[in-house]
PDB file of C-alpha atoms in Angstrom:
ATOM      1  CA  UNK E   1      17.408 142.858  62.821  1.00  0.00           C
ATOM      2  CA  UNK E   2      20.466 141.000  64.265  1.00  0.00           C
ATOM      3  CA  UNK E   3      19.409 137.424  66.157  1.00  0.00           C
ATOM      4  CA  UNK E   4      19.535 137.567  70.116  1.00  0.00           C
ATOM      5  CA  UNK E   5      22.313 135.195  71.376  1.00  0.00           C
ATOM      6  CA  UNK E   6      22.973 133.171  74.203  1.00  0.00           C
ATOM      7  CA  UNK E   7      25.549 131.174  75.572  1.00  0.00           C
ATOM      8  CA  UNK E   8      25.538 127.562  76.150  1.00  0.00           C
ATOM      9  CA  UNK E   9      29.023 126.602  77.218  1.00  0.00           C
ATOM     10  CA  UNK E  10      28.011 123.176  77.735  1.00  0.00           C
ATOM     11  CA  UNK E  11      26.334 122.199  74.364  1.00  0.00           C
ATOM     12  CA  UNK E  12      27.249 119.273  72.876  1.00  0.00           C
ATOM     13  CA  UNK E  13      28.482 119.250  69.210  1.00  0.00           C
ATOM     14  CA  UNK E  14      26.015 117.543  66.903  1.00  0.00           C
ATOM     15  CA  UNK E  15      23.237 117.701  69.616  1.00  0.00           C
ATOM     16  CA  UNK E  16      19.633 118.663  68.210  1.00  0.00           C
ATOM     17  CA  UNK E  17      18.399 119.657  71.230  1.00  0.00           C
ATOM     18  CA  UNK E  18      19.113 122.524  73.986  1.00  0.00           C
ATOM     19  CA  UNK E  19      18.073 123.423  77.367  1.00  0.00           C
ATOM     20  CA  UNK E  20      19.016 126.723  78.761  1.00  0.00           C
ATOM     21  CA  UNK E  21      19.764 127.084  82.444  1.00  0.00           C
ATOM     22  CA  UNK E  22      17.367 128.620  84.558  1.00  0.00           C
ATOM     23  CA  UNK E  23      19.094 132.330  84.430  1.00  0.00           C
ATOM     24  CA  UNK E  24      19.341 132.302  80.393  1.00  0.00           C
ATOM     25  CA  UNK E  25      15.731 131.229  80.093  1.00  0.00           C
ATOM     26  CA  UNK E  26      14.524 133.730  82.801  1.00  0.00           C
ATOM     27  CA  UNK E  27      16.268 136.123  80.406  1.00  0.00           C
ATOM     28  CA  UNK E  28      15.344 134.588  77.268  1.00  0.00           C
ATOM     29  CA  UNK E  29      11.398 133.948  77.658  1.00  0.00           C
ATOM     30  CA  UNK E  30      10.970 136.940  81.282  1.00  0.00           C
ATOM     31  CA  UNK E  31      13.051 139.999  80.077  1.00  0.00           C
ATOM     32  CA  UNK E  32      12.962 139.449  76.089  1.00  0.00           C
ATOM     33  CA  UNK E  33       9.859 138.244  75.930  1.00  0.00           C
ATOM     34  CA  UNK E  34      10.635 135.134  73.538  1.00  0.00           C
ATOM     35  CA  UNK E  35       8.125 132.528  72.858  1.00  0.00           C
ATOM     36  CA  UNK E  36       7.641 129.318  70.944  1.00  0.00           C
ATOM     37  CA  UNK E  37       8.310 129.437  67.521  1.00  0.00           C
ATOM     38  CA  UNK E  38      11.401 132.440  67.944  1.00  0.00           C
ATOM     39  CA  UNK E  39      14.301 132.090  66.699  1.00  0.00           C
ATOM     40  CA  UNK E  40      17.774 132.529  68.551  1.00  0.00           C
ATOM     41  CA  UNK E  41      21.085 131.717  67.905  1.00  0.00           C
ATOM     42  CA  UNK E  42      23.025 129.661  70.744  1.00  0.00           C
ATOM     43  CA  UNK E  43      26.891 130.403  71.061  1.00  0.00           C
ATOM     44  CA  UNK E  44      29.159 127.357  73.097  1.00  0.00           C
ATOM     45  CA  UNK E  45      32.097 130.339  72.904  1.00  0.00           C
ATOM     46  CA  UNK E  46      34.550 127.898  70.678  1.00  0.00           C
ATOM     47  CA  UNK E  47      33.528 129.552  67.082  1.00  0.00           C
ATOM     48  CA  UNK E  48      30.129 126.730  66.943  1.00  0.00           C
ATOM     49  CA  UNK E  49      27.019 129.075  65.830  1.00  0.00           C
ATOM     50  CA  UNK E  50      23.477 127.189  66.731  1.00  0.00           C
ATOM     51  CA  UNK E  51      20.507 128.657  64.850  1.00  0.00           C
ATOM     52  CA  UNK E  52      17.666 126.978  67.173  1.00  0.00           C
ATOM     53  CA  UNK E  53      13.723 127.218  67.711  1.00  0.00           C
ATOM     54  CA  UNK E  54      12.122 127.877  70.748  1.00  0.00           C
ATOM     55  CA  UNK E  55      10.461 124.408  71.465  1.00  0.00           C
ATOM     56  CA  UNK E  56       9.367 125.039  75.432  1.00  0.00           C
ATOM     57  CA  UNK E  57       9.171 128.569  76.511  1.00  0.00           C
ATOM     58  CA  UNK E  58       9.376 127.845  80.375  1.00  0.00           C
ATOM     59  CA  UNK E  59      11.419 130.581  82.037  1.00  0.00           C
ATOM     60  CA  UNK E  60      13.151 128.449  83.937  1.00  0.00           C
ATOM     61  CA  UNK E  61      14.208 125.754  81.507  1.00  0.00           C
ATOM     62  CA  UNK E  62      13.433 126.782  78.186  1.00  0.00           C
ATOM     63  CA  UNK E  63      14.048 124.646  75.453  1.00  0.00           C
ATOM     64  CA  UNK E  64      14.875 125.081  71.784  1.00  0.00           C
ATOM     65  CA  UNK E  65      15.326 122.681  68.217  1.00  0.00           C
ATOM     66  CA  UNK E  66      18.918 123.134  66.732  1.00  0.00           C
ATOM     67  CA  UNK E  67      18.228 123.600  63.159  1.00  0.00           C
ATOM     68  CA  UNK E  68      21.547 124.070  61.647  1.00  0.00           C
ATOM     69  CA  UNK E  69      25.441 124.404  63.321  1.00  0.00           C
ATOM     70  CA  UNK E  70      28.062 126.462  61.800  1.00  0.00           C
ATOM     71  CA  UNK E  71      31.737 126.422  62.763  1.00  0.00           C
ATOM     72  CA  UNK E  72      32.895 129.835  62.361  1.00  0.00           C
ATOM     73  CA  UNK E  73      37.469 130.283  62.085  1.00  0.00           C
ATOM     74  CA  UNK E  74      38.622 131.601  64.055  1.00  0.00           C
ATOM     75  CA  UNK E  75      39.872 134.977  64.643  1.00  0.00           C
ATOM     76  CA  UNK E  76      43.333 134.920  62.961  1.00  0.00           C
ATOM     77  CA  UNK E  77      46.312 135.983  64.011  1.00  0.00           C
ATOM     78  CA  UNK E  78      45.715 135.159  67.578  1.00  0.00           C
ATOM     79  CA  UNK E  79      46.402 138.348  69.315  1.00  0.00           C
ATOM     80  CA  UNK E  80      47.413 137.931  73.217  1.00  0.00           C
ATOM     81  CA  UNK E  81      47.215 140.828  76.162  1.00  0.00           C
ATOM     82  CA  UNK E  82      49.423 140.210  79.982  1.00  0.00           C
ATOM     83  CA  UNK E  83      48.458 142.655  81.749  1.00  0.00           C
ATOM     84  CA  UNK E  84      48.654 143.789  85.377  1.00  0.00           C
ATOM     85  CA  UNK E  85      45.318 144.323  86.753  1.00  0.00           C
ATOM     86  CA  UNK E  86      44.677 147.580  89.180  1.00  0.00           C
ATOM     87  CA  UNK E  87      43.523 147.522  92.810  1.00  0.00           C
ATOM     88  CA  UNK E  88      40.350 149.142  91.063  1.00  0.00           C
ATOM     89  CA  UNK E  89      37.850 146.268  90.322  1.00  0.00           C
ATOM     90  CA  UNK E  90      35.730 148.442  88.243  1.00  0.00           C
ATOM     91  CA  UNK E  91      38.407 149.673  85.798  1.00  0.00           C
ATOM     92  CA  UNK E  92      40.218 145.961  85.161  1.00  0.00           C
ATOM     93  CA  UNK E  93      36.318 145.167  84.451  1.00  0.00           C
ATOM     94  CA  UNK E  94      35.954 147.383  82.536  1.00  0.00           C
ATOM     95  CA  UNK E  95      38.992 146.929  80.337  1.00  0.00           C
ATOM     96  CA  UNK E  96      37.821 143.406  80.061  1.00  0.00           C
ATOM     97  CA  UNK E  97      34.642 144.157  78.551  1.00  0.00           C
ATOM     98  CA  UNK E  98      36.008 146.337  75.997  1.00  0.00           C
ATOM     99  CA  UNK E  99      38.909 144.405  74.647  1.00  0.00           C
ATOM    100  CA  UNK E 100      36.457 141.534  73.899  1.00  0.00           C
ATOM    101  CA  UNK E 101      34.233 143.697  72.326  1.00  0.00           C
ATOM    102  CA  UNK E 102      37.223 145.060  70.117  1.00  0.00           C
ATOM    103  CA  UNK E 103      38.381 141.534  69.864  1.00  0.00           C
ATOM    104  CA  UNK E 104      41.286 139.688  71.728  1.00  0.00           C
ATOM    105  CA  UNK E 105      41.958 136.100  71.523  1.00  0.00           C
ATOM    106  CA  UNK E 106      43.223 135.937  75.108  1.00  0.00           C
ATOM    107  CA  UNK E 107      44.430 137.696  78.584  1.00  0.00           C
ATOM    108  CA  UNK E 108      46.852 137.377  81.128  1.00  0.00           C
ATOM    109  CA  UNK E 109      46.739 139.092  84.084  1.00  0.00           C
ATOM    110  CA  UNK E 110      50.265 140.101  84.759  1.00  0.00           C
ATOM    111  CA  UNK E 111      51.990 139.692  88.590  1.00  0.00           C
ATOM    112  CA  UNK E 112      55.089 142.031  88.257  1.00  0.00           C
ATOM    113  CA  UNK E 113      57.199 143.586  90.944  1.00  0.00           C
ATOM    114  CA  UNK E 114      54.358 146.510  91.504  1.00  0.00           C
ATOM    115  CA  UNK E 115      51.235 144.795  90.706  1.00  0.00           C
ATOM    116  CA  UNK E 116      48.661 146.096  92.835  1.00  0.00           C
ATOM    117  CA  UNK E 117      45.998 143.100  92.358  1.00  0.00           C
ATOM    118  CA  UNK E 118      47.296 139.409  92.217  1.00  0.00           C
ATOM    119  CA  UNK E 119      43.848 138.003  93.105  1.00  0.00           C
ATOM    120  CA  UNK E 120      41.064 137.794  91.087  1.00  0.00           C
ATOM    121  CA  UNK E 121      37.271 137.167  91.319  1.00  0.00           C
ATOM    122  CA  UNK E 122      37.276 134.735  88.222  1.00  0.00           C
ATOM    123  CA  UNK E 123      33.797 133.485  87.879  1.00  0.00           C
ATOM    124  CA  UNK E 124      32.738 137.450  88.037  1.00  0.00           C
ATOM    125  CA  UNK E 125      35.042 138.589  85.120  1.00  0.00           C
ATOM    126  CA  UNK E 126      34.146 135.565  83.045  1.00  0.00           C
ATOM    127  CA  UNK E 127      30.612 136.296  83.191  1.00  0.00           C
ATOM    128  CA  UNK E 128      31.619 139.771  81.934  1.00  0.00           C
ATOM    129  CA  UNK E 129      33.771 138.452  78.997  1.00  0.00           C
ATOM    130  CA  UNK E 130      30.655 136.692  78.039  1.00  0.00           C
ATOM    131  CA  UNK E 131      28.433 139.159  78.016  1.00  0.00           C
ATOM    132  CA  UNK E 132      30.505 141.575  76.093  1.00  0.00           C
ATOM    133  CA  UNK E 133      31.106 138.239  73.444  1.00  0.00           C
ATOM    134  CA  UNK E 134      26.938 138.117  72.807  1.00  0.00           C
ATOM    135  CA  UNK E 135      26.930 141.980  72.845  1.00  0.00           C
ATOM    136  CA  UNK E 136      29.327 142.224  69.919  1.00  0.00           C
ATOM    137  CA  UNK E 137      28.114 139.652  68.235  1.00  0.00           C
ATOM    138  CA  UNK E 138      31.293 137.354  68.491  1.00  0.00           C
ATOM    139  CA  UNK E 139      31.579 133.332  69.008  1.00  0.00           C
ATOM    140  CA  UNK E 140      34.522 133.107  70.370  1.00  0.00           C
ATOM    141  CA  UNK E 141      35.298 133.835  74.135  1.00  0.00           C
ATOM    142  CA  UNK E 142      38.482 135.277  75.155  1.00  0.00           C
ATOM    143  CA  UNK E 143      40.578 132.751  77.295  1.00  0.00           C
ATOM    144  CA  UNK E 144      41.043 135.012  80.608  1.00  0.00           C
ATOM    145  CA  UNK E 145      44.032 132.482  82.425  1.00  0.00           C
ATOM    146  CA  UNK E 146      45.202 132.653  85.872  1.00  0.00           C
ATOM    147  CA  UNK E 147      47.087 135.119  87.039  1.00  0.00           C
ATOM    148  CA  UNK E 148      51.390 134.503  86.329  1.00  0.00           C
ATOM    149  CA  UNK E 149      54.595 136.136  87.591  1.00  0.00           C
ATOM    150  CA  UNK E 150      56.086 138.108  84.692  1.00  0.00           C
ATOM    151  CA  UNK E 151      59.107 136.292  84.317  1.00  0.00           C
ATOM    152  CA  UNK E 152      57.378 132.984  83.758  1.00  0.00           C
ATOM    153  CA  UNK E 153      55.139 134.899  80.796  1.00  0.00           C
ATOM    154  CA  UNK E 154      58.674 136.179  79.636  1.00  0.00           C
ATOM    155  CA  UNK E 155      60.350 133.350  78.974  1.00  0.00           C
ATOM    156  CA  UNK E 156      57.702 130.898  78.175  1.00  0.00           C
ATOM    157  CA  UNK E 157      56.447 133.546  75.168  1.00  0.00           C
ATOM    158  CA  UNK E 158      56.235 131.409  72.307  1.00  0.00           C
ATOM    159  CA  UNK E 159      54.763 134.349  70.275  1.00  0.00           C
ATOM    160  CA  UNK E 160      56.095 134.722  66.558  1.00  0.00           C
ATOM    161  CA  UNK E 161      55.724 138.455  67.552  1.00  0.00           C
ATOM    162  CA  UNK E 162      56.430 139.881  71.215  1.00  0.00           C
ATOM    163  CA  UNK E 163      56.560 142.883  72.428  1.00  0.00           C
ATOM    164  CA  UNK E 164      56.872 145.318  75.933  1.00  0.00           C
ATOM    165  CA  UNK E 165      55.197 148.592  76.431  1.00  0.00           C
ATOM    166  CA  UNK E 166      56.843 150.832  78.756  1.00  0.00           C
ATOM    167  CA  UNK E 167      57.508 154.264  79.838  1.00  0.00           C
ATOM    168  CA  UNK E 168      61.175 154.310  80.250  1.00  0.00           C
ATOM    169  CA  UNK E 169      62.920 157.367  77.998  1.00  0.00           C
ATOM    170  CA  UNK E 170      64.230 155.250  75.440  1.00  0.00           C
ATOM    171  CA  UNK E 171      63.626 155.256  71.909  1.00  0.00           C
ATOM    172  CA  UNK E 172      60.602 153.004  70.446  1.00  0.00           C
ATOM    173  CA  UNK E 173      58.715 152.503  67.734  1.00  0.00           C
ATOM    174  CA  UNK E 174      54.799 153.265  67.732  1.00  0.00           C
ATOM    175  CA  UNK E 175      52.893 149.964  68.351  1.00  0.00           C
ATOM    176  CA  UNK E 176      50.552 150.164  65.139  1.00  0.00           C
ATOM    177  CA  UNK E 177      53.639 151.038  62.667  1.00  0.00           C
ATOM    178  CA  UNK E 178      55.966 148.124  64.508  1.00  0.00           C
ATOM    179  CA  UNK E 179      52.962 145.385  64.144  1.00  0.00           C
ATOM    180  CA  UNK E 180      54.041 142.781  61.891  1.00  0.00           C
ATOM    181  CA  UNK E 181      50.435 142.016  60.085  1.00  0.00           C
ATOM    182  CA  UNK E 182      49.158 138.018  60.499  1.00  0.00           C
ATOM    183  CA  UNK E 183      51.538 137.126  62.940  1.00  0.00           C
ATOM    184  CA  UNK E 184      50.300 136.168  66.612  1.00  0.00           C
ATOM    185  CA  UNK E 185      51.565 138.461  69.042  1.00  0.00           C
ATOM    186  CA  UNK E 186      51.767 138.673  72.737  1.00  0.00           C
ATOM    187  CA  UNK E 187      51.918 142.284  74.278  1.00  0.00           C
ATOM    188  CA  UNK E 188      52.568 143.069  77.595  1.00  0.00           C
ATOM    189  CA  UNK E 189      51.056 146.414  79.622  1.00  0.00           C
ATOM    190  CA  UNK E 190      52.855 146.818  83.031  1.00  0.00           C
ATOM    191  CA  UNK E 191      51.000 147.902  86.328  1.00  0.00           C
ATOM    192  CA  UNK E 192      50.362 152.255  87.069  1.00  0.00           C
ATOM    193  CA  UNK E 193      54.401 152.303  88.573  1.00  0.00           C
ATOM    194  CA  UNK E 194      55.001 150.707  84.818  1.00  0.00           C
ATOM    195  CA  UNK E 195      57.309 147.609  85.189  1.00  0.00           C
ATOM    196  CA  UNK E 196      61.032 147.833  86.991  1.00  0.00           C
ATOM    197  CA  UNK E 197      64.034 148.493  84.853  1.00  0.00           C
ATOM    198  CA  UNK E 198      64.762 144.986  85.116  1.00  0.00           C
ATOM    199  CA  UNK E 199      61.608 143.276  84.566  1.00  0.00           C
ATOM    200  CA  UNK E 200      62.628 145.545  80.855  1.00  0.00           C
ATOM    201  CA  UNK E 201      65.869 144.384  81.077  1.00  0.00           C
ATOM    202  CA  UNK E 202      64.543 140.701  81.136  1.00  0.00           C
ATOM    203  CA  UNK E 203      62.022 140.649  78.427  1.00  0.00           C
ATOM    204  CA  UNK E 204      64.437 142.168  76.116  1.00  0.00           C
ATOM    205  CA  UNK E 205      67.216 139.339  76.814  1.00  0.00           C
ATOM    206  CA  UNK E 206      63.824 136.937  76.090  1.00  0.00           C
ATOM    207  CA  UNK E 207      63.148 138.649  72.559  1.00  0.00           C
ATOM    208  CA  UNK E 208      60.526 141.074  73.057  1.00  0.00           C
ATOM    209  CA  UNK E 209      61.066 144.601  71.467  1.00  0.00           C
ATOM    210  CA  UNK E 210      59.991 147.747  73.412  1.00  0.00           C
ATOM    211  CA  UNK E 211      57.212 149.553  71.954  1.00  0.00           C
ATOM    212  CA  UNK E 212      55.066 153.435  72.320  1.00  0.00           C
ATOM    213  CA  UNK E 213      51.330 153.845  72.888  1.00  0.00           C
ATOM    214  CA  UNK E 214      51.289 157.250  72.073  1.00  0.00           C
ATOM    215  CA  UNK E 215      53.408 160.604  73.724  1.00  0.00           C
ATOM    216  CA  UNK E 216      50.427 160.383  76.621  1.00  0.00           C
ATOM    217  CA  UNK E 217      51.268 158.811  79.848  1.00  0.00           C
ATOM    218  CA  UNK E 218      48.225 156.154  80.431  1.00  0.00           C
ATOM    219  CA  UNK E 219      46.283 154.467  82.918  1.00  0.00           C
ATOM    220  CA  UNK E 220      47.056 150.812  82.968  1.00  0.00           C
ATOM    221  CA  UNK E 221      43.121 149.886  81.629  1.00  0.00           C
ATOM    222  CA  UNK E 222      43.502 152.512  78.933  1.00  0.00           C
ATOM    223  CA  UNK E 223      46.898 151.111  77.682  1.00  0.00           C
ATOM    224  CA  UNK E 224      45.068 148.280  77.746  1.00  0.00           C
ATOM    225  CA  UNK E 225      42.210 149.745  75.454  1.00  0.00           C
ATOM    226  CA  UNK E 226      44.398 151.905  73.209  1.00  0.00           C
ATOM    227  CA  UNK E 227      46.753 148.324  72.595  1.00  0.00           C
ATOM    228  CA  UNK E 228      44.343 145.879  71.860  1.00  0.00           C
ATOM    229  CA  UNK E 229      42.752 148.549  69.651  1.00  0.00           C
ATOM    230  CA  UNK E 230      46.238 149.416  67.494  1.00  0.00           C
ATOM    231  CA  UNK E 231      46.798 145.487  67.477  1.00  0.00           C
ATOM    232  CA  UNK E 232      43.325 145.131  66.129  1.00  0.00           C
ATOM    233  CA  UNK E 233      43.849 147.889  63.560  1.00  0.00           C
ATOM    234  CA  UNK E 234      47.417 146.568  62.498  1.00  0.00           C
ATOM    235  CA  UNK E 235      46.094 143.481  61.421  1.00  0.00           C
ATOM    236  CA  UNK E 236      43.302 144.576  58.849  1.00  0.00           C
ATOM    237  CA  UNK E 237      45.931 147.029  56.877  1.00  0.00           C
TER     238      UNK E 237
END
């Protein structure tokens, strides 16, 4: 039976000691049921694995022993995502929550000529990146960064390996036979109107080669999905 985790983002490293806030430990010690003695694993979201002891099982400000740290690598290539996020809150949430569990390193939402959403409710989607990191089992949050104007992602792309999705009628090659295995990669997934002809036109002249998700036309969140799930599967053949 796998450990419960929880996240302690402000841990310090070589500590022997943790207290939980007050809405981990209502979850910990009210909803799971934990008690002195259990043991849980502690994640600070930066690859550091705490195996602790329950020490104080107060619901409000439980406390636990750390009894050994690991540093876990981390996930290698480092595989990037700009997106443009919808006007629909629910489906850019959603999208979120299943590219961590699949495993991204970090996301961009993208502002391009016909992005509908520029704005975003940060402190809401982080707490959802989280949750889907202790779901899964991972120990390394994704880095969700502010939103950027597409040209500024274009040409500051230091990516060994960049590339453009898009739904203009010109020939590309399939994402998971184009991926160049252990190579970081940055991908970019316009908004539903798909980027402009010269947003295309730019990221070409800045070195990124166009690439297919499939013969389909998508929504934005499922490009999304079916991306960071090719990019995921590229990398382990």
């Amino acid at each position: 039976m796998d450990l419960p985790i929880f996240y302690a983002p402000d841990i310090v490293e070589g500590a022997t000691a943790y207290t939980m806030n007050e809405d981990t430990s209502k979850y910990c010690i009210q909803v799971l049921r934990h008690e002195n003695g259990d043991t849980v694993l502690l994640a600070d979201g930066r690859g550091h694995r705490y195996s602790t002891v329950i020490t104080d099982d107060n619901r409000k400000r439980c406390s636990v022993k750390i009894t050994h740290t690991e540093t876990l690598p981390a996930p290698a290539p480092a595989l990037r995502i700009a997106i443009a996020f919808t006007k629909n809150t629910s489906r850019i949430e959603w999208f979120l929550e299943k590219a961590t569990e699949i495993g991204i390193q970090t996301i961009i939402p993208l502002v391009s000529q016909r992005t509908e959403k520029e704005k975003v409710k940060a402190e809401r989607l982080q707490n959802i990146l989280v949750s889907a990191m202790l779901q899964s089992q991972q120990f390394y949050l994704p880095q969700l960064q502010e939103p950027q104007p597409f040209d500024k992602v274009v040409k500051n792309a230091a990516d060994p390996q960049k590339l453009i999705a898009h739904c203009l009628p010109e020939q590309k090659k399939e994402l998971q036979h184009h991926m160049q295995p252990g190579k970081d990669t940055l991908l970019l997934i316009g908004p539903e109107g798909d980027f402009t002809p010269e947003e295309i036109q730019l990221a070409l002249e800045q070195g990124f080669e166009p690439v297919s998700l499939g013969k389909n036309r998508l929504r934005t969140e499922t490009a999304g999905i079916v991306a960071v799930t090719l990019m995921n599967a590229a990398q382990n053949f």
